[in-house]
CSV table of C-alpha atoms in Angstrom, one decimal:
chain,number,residue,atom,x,y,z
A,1,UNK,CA,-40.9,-66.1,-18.3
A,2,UNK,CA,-38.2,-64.3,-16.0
A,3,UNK,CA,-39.2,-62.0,-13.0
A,4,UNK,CA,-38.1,-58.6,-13.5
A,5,UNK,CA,-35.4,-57.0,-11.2
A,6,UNK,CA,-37.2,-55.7,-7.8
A,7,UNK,CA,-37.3,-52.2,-8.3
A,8,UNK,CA,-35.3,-50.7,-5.0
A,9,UNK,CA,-36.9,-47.7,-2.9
A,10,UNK,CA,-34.6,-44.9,-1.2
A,11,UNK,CA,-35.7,-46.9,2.1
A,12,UNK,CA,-34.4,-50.4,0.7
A,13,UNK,CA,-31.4,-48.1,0.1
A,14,UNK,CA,-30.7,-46.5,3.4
A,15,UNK,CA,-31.3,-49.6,4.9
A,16,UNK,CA,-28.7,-51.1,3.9
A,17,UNK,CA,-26.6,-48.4,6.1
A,18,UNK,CA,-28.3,-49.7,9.1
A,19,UNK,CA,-26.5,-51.4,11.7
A,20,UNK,CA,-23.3,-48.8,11.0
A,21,UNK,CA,-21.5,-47.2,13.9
A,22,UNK,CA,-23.3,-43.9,14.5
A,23,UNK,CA,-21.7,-40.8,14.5
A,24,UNK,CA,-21.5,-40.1,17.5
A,25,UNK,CA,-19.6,-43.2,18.6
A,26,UNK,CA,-17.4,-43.1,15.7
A,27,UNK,CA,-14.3,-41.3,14.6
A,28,UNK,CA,-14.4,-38.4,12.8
A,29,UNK,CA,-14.3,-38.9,9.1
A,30,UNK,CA,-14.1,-36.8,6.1
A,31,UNK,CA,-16.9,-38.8,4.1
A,32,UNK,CA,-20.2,-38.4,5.3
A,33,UNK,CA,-22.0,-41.6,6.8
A,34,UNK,CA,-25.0,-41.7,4.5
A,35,UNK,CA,-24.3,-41.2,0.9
A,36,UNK,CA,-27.4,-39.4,0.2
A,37,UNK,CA,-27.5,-37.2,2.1
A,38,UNK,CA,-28.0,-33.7,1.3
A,39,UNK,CA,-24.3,-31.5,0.0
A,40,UNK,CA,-22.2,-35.3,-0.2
A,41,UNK,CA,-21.4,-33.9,-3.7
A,42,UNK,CA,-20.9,-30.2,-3.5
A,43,UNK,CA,-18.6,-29.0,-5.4
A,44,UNK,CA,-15.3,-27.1,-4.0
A,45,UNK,CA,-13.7,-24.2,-6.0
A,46,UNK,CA,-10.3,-24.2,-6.7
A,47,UNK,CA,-8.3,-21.0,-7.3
A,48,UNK,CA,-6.3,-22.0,-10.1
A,49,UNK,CA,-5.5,-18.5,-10.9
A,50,UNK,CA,-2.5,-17.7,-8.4
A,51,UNK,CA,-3.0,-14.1,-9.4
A,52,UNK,CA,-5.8,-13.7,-7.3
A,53,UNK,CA,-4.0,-15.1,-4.3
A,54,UNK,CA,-1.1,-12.1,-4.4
A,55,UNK,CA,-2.7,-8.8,-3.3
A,56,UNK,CA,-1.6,-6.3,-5.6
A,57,UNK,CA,-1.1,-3.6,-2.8
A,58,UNK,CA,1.8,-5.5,-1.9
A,59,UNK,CA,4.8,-3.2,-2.3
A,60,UNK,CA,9.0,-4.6,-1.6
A,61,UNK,CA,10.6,-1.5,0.1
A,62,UNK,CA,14.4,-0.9,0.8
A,63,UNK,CA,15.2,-1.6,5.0
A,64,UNK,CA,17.0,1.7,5.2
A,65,UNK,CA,15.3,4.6,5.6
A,66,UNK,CA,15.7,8.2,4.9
A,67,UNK,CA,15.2,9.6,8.2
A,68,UNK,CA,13.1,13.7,8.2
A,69,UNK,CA,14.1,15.9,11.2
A,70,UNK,CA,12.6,14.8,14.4
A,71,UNK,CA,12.7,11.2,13.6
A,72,UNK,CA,15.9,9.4,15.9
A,73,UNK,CA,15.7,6.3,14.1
A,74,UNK,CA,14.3,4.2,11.7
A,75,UNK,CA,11.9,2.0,14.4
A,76,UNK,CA,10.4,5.1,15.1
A,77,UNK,CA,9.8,5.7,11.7
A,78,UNK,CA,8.0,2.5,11.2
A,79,UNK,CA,5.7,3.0,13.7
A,80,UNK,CA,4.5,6.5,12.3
A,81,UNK,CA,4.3,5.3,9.2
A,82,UNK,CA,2.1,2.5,10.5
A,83,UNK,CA,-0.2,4.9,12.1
A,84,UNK,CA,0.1,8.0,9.5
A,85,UNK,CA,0.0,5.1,6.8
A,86,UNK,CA,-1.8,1.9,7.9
A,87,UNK,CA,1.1,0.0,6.6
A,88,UNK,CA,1.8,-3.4,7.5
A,89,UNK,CA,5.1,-4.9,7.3
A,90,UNK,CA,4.6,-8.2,6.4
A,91,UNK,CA,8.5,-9.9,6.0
A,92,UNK,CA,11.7,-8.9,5.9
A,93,UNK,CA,14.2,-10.5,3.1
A,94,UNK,CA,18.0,-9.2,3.4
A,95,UNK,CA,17.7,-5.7,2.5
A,96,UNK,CA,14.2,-5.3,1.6
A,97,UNK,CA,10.7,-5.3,3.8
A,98,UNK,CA,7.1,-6.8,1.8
A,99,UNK,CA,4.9,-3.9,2.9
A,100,UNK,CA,1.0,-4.4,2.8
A,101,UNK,CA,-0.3,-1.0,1.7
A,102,UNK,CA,-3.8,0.5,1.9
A,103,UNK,CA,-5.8,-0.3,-1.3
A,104,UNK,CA,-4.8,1.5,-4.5
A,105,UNK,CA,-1.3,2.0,-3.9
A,106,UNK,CA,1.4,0.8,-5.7
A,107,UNK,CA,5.1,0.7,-6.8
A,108,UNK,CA,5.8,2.3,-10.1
A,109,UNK,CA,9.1,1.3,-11.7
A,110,UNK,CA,10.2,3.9,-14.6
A,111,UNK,CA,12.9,3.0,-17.4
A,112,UNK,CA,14.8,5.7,-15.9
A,113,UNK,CA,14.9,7.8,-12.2
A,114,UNK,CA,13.9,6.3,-8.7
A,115,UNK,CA,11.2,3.7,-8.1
A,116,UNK,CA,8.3,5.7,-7.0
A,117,UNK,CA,5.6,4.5,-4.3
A,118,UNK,CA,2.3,6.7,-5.6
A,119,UNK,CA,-0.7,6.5,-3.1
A,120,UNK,CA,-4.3,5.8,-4.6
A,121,UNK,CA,-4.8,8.9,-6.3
A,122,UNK,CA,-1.2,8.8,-8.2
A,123,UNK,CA,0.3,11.5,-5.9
A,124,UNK,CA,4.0,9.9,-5.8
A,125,UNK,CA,4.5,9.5,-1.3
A,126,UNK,CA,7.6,8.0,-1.7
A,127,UNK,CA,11.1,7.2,-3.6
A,128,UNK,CA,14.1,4.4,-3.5
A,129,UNK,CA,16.7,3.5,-5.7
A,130,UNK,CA,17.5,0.3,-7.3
A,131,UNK,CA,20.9,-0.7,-5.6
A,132,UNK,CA,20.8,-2.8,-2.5
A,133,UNK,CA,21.5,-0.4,-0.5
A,134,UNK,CA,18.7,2.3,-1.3
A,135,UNK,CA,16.9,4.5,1.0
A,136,UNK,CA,13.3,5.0,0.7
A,137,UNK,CA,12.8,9.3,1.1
A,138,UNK,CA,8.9,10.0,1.9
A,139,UNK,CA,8.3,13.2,0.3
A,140,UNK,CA,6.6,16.0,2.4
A,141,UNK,CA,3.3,17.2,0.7
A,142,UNK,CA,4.6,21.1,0.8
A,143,UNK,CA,7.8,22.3,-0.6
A,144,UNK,CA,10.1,25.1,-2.4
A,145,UNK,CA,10.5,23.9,-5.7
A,146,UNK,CA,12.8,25.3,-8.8
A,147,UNK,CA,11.3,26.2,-12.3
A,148,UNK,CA,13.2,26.8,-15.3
A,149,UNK,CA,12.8,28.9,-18.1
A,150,UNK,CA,13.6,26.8,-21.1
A,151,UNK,CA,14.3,30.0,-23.3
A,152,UNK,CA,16.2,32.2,-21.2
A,153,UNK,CA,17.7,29.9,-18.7
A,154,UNK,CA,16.6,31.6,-15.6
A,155,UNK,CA,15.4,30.1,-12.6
A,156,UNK,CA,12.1,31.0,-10.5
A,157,UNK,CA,10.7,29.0,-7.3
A,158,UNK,CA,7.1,27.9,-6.0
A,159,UNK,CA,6.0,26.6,-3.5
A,160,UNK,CA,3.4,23.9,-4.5
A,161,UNK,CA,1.1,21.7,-2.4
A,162,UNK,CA,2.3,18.3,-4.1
A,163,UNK,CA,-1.3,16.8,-3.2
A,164,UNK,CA,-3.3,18.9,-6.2
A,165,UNK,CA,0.2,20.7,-7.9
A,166,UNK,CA,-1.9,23.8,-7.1
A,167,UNK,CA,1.3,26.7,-6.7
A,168,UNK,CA,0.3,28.8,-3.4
A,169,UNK,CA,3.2,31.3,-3.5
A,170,UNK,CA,6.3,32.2,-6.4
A,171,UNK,CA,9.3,34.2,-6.3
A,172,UNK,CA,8.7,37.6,-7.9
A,173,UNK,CA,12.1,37.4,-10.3
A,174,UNK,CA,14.0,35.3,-12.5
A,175,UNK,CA,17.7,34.9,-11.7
A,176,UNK,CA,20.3,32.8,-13.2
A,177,UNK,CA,21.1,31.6,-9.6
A,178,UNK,CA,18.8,28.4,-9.3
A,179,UNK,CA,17.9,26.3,-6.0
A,180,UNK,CA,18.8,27.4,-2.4
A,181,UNK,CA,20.9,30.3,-3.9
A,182,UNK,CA,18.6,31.5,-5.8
A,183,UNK,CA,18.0,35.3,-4.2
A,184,UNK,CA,14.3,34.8,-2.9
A,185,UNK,CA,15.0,31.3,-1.6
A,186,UNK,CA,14.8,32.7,2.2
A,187,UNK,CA,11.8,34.4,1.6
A,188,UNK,CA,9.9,31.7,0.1
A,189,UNK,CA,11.1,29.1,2.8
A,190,UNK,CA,9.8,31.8,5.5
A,191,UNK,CA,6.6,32.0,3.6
A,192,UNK,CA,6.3,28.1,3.8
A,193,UNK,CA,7.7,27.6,7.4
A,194,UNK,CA,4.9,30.2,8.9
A,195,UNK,CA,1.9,28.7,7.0
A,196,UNK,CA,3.1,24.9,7.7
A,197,UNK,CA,5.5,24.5,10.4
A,198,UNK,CA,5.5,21.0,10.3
A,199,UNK,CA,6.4,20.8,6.6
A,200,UNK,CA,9.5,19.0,7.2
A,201,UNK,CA,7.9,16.1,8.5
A,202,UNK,CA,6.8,14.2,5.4
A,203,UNK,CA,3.5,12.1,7.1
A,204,UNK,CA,2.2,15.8,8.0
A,205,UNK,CA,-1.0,17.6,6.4
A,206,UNK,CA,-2.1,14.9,4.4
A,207,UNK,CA,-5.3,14.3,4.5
A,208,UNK,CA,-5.5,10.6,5.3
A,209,UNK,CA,-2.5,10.7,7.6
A,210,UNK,CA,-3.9,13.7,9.5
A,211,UNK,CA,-7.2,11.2,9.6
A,212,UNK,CA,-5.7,8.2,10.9
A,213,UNK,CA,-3.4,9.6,13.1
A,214,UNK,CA,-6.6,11.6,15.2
A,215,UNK,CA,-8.8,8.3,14.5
């Protein structure tokens, strides 16, 4: 009559490591010295998805810059916008910067018109064109707007706060004269330059950029 097979014990097992070089007169070595020993067969995750590996506030914006009044250079502008914004510029490629925005902003690309750059609550910030040598033009949050009469063809003008569309002063006439030569243009720029002096400057009276600029 055969013997059965010995029936082996975790002991008879790990002793069969004994005698090894321990680990602290060993090298270093990516497999562990005793196979059973607790996580020798975790599992790793793999991101196969490379999706999740591009950050989708990622935004490719022209080098050149259109430069607002008090603004000397376009280094200068960087750094506000860093601090206004808390941009970061990631790489530069030819004519073009990868910009790291805050989350919720993003690039929007229209069939027609300028690429617009719209912060997290839609409100477009910014605009470029699509040749190589675009400018990107940060728009201020208050300005002197036109609005057309469709059926007569006159001309009026607002001034709106671009952060809500809310209208906060209007020219009392319609004239066929349209833009800055439309007759009340001077009075509604006074109106705007003695309630916002600082309209001109485009990373002004916003709220987040008045936040991170005093934090």
């Amino acid at each position: 009559m055969k013997k059965g097979k010995t029936k082996l014990t975790r002991q008879d097992a790990e002793r069969l490591f004994e005698g090894l070089p321990s680990g602290g007169t060993s090298k270093a070595s990516s497999r562990p010295e005793n196979p059973f020993e607790a996580g020798a067969f975790d599992v790793v995750e793999r991101v196969d998805d490379e999706s999740r590996l591009w950050k989708d506030n990622l935004i490719t914006l022209p080098m050149a810059i259109e430069l607002p009044a008090g603004y000397e250079s376009v280094s200068r502008m960087r750094d506000a916008m860093v601090r206004a914004w808390r941009v970061r510029w990631v790489r530069e490629e030819k004519k073009e910067v990868v910009t790291e925005f805050p989350e919720g902003w993003k690039a929007v690309r229209p069939e027609s018109g300028p690429i617009e750059v719209r912060d997290s609550t839609g409100v477009v910030r910014a605009v470029h064109g699509w040749a190589a040598d675009a400018e990107l033009r940060i728009l201020p949050r208050y300005l002197v707007e036109s609005q057309a009469n469709s059926s007569s063809g006159l001309g009026s003008l607002v001034v709106r706060d671009r952060a809500n569309g809310q209208i906060l002063a209007r020219s009392s006439n319609w004239s066929a004269q349209t833009g800055t030569n439309h007759p009340e243009w001077t009075k509604l720029s006074a109106w705007l330059n003695s309630h916002f002096p600082h309209h001109r400057d485009p990373l002004r009276y916003w709220d987040d950029c008045e936040q991170n600029i005093q934090s």
